[in-house]
mmCIF file with all atom_site columns, C-alpha atoms in Angstrom:
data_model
loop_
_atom_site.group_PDB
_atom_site.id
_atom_site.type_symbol
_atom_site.label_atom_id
_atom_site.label_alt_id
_atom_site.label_comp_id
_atom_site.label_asym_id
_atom_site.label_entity_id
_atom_site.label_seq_id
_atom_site.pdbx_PDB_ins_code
_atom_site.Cartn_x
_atom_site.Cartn_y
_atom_site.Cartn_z
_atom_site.occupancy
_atom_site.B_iso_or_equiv
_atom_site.pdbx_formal_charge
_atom_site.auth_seq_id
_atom_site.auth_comp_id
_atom_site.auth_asym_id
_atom_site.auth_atom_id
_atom_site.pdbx_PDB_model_num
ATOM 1   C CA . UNK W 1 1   ? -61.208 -32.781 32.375 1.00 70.00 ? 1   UNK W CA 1
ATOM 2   C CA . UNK W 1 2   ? -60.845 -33.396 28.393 1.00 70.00 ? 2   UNK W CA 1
ATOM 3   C CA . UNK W 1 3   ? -58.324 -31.103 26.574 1.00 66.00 ? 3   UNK W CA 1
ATOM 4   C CA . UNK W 1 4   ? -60.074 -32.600 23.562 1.00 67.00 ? 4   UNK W CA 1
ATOM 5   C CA . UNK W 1 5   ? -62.616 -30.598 24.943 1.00 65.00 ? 5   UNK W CA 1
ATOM 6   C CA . UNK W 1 6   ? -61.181 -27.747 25.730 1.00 62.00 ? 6   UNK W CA 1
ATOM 7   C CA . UNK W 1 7   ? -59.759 -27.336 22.462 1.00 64.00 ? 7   UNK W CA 1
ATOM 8   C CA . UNK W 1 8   ? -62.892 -27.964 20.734 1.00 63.00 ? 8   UNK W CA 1
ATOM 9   C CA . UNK W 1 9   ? -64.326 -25.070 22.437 1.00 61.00 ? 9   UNK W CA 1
ATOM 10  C CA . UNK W 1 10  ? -61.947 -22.473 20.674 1.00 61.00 ? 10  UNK W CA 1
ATOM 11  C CA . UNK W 1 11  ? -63.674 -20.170 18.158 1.00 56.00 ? 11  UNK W CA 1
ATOM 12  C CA . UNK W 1 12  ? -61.443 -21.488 15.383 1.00 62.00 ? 12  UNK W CA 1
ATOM 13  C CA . UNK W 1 13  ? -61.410 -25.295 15.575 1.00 63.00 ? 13  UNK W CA 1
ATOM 14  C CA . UNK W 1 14  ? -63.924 -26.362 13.022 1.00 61.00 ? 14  UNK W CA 1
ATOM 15  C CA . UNK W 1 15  ? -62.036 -29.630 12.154 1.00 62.00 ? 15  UNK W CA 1
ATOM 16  C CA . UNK W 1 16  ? -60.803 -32.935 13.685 1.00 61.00 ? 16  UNK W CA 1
ATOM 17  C CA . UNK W 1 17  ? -57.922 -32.035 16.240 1.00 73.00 ? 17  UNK W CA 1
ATOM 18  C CA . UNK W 1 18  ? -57.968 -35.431 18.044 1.00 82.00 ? 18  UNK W CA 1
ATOM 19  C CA . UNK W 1 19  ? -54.542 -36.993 17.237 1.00 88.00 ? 19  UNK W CA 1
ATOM 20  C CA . UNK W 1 20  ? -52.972 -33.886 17.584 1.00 88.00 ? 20  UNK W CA 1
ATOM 21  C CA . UNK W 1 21  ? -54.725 -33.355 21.160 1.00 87.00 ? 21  UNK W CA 1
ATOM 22  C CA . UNK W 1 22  ? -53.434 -36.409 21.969 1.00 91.00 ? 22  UNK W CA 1
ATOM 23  C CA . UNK W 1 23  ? -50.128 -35.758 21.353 1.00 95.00 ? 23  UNK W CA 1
ATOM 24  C CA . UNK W 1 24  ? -50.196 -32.617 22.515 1.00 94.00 ? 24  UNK W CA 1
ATOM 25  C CA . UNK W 1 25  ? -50.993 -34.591 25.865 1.00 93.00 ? 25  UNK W CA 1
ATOM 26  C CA . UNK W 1 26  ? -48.568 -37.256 25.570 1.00 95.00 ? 26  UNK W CA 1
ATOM 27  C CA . UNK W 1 27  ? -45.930 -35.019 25.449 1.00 98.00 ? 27  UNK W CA 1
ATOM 28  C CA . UNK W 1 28  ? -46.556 -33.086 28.208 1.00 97.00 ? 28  UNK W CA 1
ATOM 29  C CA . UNK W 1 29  ? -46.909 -36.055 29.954 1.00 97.00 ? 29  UNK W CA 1
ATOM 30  C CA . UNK W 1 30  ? -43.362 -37.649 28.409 1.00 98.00 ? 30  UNK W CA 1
ATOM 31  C CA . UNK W 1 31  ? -42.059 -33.956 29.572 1.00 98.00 ? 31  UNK W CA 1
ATOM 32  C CA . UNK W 1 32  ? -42.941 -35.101 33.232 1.00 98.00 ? 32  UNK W CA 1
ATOM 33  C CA . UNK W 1 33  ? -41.825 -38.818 32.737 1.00 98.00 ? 33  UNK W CA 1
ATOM 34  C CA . UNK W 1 34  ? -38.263 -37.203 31.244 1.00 98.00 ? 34  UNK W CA 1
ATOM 35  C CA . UNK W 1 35  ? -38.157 -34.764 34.348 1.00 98.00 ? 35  UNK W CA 1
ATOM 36  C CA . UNK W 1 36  ? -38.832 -37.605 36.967 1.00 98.00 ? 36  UNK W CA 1
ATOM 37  C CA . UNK W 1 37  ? -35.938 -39.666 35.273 1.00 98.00 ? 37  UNK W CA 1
ATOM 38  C CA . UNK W 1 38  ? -33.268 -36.848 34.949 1.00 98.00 ? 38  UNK W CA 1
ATOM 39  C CA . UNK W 1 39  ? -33.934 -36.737 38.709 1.00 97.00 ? 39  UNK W CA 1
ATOM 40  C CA . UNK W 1 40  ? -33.870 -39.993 39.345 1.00 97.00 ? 40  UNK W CA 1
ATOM 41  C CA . UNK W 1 41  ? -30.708 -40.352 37.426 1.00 97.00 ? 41  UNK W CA 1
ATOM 42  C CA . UNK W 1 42  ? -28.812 -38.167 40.031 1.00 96.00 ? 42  UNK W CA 1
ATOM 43  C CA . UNK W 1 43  ? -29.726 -40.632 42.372 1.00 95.00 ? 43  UNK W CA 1
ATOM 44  C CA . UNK W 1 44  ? -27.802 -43.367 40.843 1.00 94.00 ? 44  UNK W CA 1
ATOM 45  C CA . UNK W 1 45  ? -24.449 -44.681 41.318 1.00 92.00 ? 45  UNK W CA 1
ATOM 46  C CA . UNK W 1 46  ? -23.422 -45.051 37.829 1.00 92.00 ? 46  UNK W CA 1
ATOM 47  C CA . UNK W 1 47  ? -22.675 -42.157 35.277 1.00 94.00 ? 47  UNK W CA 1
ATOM 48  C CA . UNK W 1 48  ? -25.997 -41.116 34.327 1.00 96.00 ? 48  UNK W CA 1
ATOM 49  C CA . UNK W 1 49  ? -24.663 -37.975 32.902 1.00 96.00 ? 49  UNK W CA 1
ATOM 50  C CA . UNK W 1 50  ? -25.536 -38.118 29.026 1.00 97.00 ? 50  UNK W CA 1
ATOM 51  C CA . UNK W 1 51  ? -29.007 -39.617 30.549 1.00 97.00 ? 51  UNK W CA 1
ATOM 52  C CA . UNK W 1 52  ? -29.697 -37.175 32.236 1.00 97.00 ? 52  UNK W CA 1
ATOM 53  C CA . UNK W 1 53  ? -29.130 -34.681 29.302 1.00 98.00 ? 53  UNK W CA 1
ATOM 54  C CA . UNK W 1 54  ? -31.343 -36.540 27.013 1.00 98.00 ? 54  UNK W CA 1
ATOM 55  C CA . UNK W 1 55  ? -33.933 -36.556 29.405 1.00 98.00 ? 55  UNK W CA 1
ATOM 56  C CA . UNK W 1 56  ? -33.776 -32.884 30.125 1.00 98.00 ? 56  UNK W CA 1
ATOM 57  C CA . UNK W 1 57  ? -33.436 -31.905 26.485 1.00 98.00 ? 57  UNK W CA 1
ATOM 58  C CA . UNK W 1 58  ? -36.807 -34.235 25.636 1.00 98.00 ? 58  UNK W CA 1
ATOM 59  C CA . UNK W 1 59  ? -38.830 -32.889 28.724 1.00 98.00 ? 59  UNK W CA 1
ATOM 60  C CA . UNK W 1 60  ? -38.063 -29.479 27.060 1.00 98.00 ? 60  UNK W CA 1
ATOM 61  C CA . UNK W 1 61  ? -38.786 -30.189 23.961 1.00 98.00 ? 61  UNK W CA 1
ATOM 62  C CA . UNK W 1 62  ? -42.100 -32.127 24.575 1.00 98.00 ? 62  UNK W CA 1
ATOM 63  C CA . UNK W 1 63  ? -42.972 -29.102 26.802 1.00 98.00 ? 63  UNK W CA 1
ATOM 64  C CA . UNK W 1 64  ? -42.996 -27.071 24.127 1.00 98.00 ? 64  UNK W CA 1
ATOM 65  C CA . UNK W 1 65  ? -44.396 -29.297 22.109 1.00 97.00 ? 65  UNK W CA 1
ATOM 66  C CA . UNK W 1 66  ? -47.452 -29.539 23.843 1.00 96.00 ? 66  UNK W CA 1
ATOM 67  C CA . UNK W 1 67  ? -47.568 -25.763 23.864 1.00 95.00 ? 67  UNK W CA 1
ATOM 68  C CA . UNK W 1 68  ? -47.264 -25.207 19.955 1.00 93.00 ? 68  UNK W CA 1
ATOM 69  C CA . UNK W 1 69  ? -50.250 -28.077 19.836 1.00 90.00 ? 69  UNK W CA 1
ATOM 70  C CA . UNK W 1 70  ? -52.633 -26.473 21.686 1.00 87.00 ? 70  UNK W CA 1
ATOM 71  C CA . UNK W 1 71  ? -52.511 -22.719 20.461 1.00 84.00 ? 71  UNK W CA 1
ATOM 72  C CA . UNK W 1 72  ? -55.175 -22.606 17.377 1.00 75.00 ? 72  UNK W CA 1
ATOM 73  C CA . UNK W 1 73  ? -54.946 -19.128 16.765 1.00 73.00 ? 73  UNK W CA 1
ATOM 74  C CA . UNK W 1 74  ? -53.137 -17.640 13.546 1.00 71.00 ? 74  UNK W CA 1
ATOM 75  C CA . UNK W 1 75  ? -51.296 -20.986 13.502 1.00 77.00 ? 75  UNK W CA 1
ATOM 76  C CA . UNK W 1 76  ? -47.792 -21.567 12.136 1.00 87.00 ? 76  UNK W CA 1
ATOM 77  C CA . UNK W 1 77  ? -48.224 -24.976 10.223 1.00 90.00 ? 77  UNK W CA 1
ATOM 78  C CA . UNK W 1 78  ? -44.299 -25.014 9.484  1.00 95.00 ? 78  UNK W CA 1
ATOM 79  C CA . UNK W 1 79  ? -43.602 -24.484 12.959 1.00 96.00 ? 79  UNK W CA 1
ATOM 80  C CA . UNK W 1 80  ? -45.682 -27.140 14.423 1.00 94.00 ? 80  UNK W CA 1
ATOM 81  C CA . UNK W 1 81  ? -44.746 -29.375 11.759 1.00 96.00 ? 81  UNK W CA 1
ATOM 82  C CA . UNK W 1 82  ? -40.944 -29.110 12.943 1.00 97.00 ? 82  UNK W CA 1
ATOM 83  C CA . UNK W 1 83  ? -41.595 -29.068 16.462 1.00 97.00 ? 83  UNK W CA 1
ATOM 84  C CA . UNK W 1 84  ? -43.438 -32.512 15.767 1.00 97.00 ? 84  UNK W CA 1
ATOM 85  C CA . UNK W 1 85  ? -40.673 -33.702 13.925 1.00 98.00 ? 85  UNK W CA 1
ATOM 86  C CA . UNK W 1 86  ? -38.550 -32.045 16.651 1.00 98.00 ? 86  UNK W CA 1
ATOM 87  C CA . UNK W 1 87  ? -40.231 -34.039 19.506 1.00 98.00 ? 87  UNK W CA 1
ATOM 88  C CA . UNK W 1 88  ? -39.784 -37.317 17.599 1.00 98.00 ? 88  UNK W CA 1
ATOM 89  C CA . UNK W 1 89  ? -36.131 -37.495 17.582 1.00 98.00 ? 89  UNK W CA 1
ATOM 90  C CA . UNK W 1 90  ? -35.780 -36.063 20.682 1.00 98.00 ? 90  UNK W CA 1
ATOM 91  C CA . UNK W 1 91  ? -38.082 -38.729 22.215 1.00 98.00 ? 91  UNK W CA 1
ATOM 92  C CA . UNK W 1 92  ? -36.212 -41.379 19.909 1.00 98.00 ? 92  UNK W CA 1
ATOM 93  C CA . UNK W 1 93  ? -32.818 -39.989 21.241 1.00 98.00 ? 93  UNK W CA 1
ATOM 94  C CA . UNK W 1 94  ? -33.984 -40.501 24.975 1.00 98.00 ? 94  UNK W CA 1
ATOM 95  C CA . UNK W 1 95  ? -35.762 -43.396 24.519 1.00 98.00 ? 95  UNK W CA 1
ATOM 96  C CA . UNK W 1 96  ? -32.332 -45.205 23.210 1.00 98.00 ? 96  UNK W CA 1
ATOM 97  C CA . UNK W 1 97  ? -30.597 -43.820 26.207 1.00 98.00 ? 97  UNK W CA 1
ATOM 98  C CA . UNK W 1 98  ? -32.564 -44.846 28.591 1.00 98.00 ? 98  UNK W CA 1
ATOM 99  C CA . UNK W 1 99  ? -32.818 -48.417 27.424 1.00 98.00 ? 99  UNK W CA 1
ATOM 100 C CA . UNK W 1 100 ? -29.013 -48.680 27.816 1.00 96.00 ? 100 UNK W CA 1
ATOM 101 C CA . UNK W 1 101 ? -29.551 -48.604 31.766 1.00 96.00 ? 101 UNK W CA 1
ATOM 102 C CA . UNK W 1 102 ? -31.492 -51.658 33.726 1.00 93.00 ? 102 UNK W CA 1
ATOM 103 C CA . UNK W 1 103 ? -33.357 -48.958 36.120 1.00 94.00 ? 103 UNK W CA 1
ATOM 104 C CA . UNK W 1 104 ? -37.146 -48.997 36.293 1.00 97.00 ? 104 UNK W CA 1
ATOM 105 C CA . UNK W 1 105 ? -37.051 -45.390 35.643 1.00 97.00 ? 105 UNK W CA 1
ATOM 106 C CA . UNK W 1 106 ? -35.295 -45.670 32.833 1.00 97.00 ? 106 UNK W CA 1
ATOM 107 C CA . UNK W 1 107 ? -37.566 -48.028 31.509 1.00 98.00 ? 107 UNK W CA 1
ATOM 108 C CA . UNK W 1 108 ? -40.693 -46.240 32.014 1.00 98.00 ? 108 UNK W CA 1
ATOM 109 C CA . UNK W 1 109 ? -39.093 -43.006 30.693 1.00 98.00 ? 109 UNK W CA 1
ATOM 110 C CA . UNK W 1 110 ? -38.326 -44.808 27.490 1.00 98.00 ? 110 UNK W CA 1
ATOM 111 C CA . UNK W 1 111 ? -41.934 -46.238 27.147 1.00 98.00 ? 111 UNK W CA 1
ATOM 112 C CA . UNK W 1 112 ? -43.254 -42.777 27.522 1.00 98.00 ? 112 UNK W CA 1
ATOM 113 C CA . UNK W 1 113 ? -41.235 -41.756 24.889 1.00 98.00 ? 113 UNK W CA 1
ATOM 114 C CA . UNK W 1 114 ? -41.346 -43.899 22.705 1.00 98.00 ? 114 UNK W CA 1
ATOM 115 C CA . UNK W 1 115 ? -45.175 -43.885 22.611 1.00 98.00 ? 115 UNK W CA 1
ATOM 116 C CA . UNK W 1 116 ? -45.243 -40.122 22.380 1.00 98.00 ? 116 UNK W CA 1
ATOM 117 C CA . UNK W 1 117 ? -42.492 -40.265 19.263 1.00 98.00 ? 117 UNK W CA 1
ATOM 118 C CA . UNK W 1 118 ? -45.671 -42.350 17.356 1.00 98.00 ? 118 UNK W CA 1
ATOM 119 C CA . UNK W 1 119 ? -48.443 -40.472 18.458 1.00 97.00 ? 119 UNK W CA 1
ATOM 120 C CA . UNK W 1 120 ? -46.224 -37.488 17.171 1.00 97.00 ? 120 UNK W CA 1
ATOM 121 C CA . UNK W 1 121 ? -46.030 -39.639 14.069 1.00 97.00 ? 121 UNK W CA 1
ATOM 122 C CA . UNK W 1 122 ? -49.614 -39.678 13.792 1.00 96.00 ? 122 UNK W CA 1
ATOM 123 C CA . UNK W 1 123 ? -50.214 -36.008 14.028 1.00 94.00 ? 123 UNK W CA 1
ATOM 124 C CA . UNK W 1 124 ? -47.780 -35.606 11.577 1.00 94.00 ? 124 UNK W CA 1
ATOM 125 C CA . UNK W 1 125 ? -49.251 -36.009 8.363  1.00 93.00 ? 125 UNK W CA 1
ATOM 126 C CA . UNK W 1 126 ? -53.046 -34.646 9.294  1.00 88.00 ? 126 UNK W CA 1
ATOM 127 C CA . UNK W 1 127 ? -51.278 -31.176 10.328 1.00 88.00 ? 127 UNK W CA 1
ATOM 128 C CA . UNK W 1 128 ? -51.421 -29.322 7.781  1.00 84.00 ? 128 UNK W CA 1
#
């Protein structure tokens, strides 16, 4: 399944939507990756506890994120524009958390995030 696709199929897409759609999808995917951490961080021995904020905060916000990317109806450019913005320091902020701890989790969490941060980056400027 292609949510490239998808989108392309809706009645009001007449231009290119692919970095967008991409992000979109990375941050629903950085929304699980943050999710999977938070839990993991419970598991841990150490205080995780402003880890595990950052990570729940980001899955949020890249949850919605995704959302706001995919709707193409009536859109609110200043909206999307600030949730983009939004999702890039909240990826940034988790991304620098997680690389304080020497966990695999953490480590893939902040990979995740930091690669959706610059495919948010990308979308960016061609949203407009």
């Amino acid at each position: 399944m292609s949510l490239q696709d998808m989108i392309s199929r809706h009645p009001q897409v007449d231009d290119k939507t692919e970095e967008l759609v991409l992000a979109a999808r990375h941050a629903m995917l950085c929304s699980l990756f943050c999710t999977s951490c938070a839990d993991a961080d419970v598991a841990e021995e150490m205080d995780m506890q402003q880890c595990i904020r950052n990570c729940l905060d980001c899955a949020d916000v890249c949850a919605s994120t995704a959302r706001l990317a995919v709707r193409r109806t009536a859109q609110n450019i200043e909206v999307l524009r600030a949730q983009l913005e939004l999702c890039i320091l909240a990826c940034e902020t988790c991304a620098d958390e997680c690389e304080k701890h020497d966990n695999p989790h953490c480590a893939k969490c902040a990979e995740m995030c930091r690669e959706c941060a610059a495919d948010c980056r990308k979308a960016l400027p061609l949203v407009h």
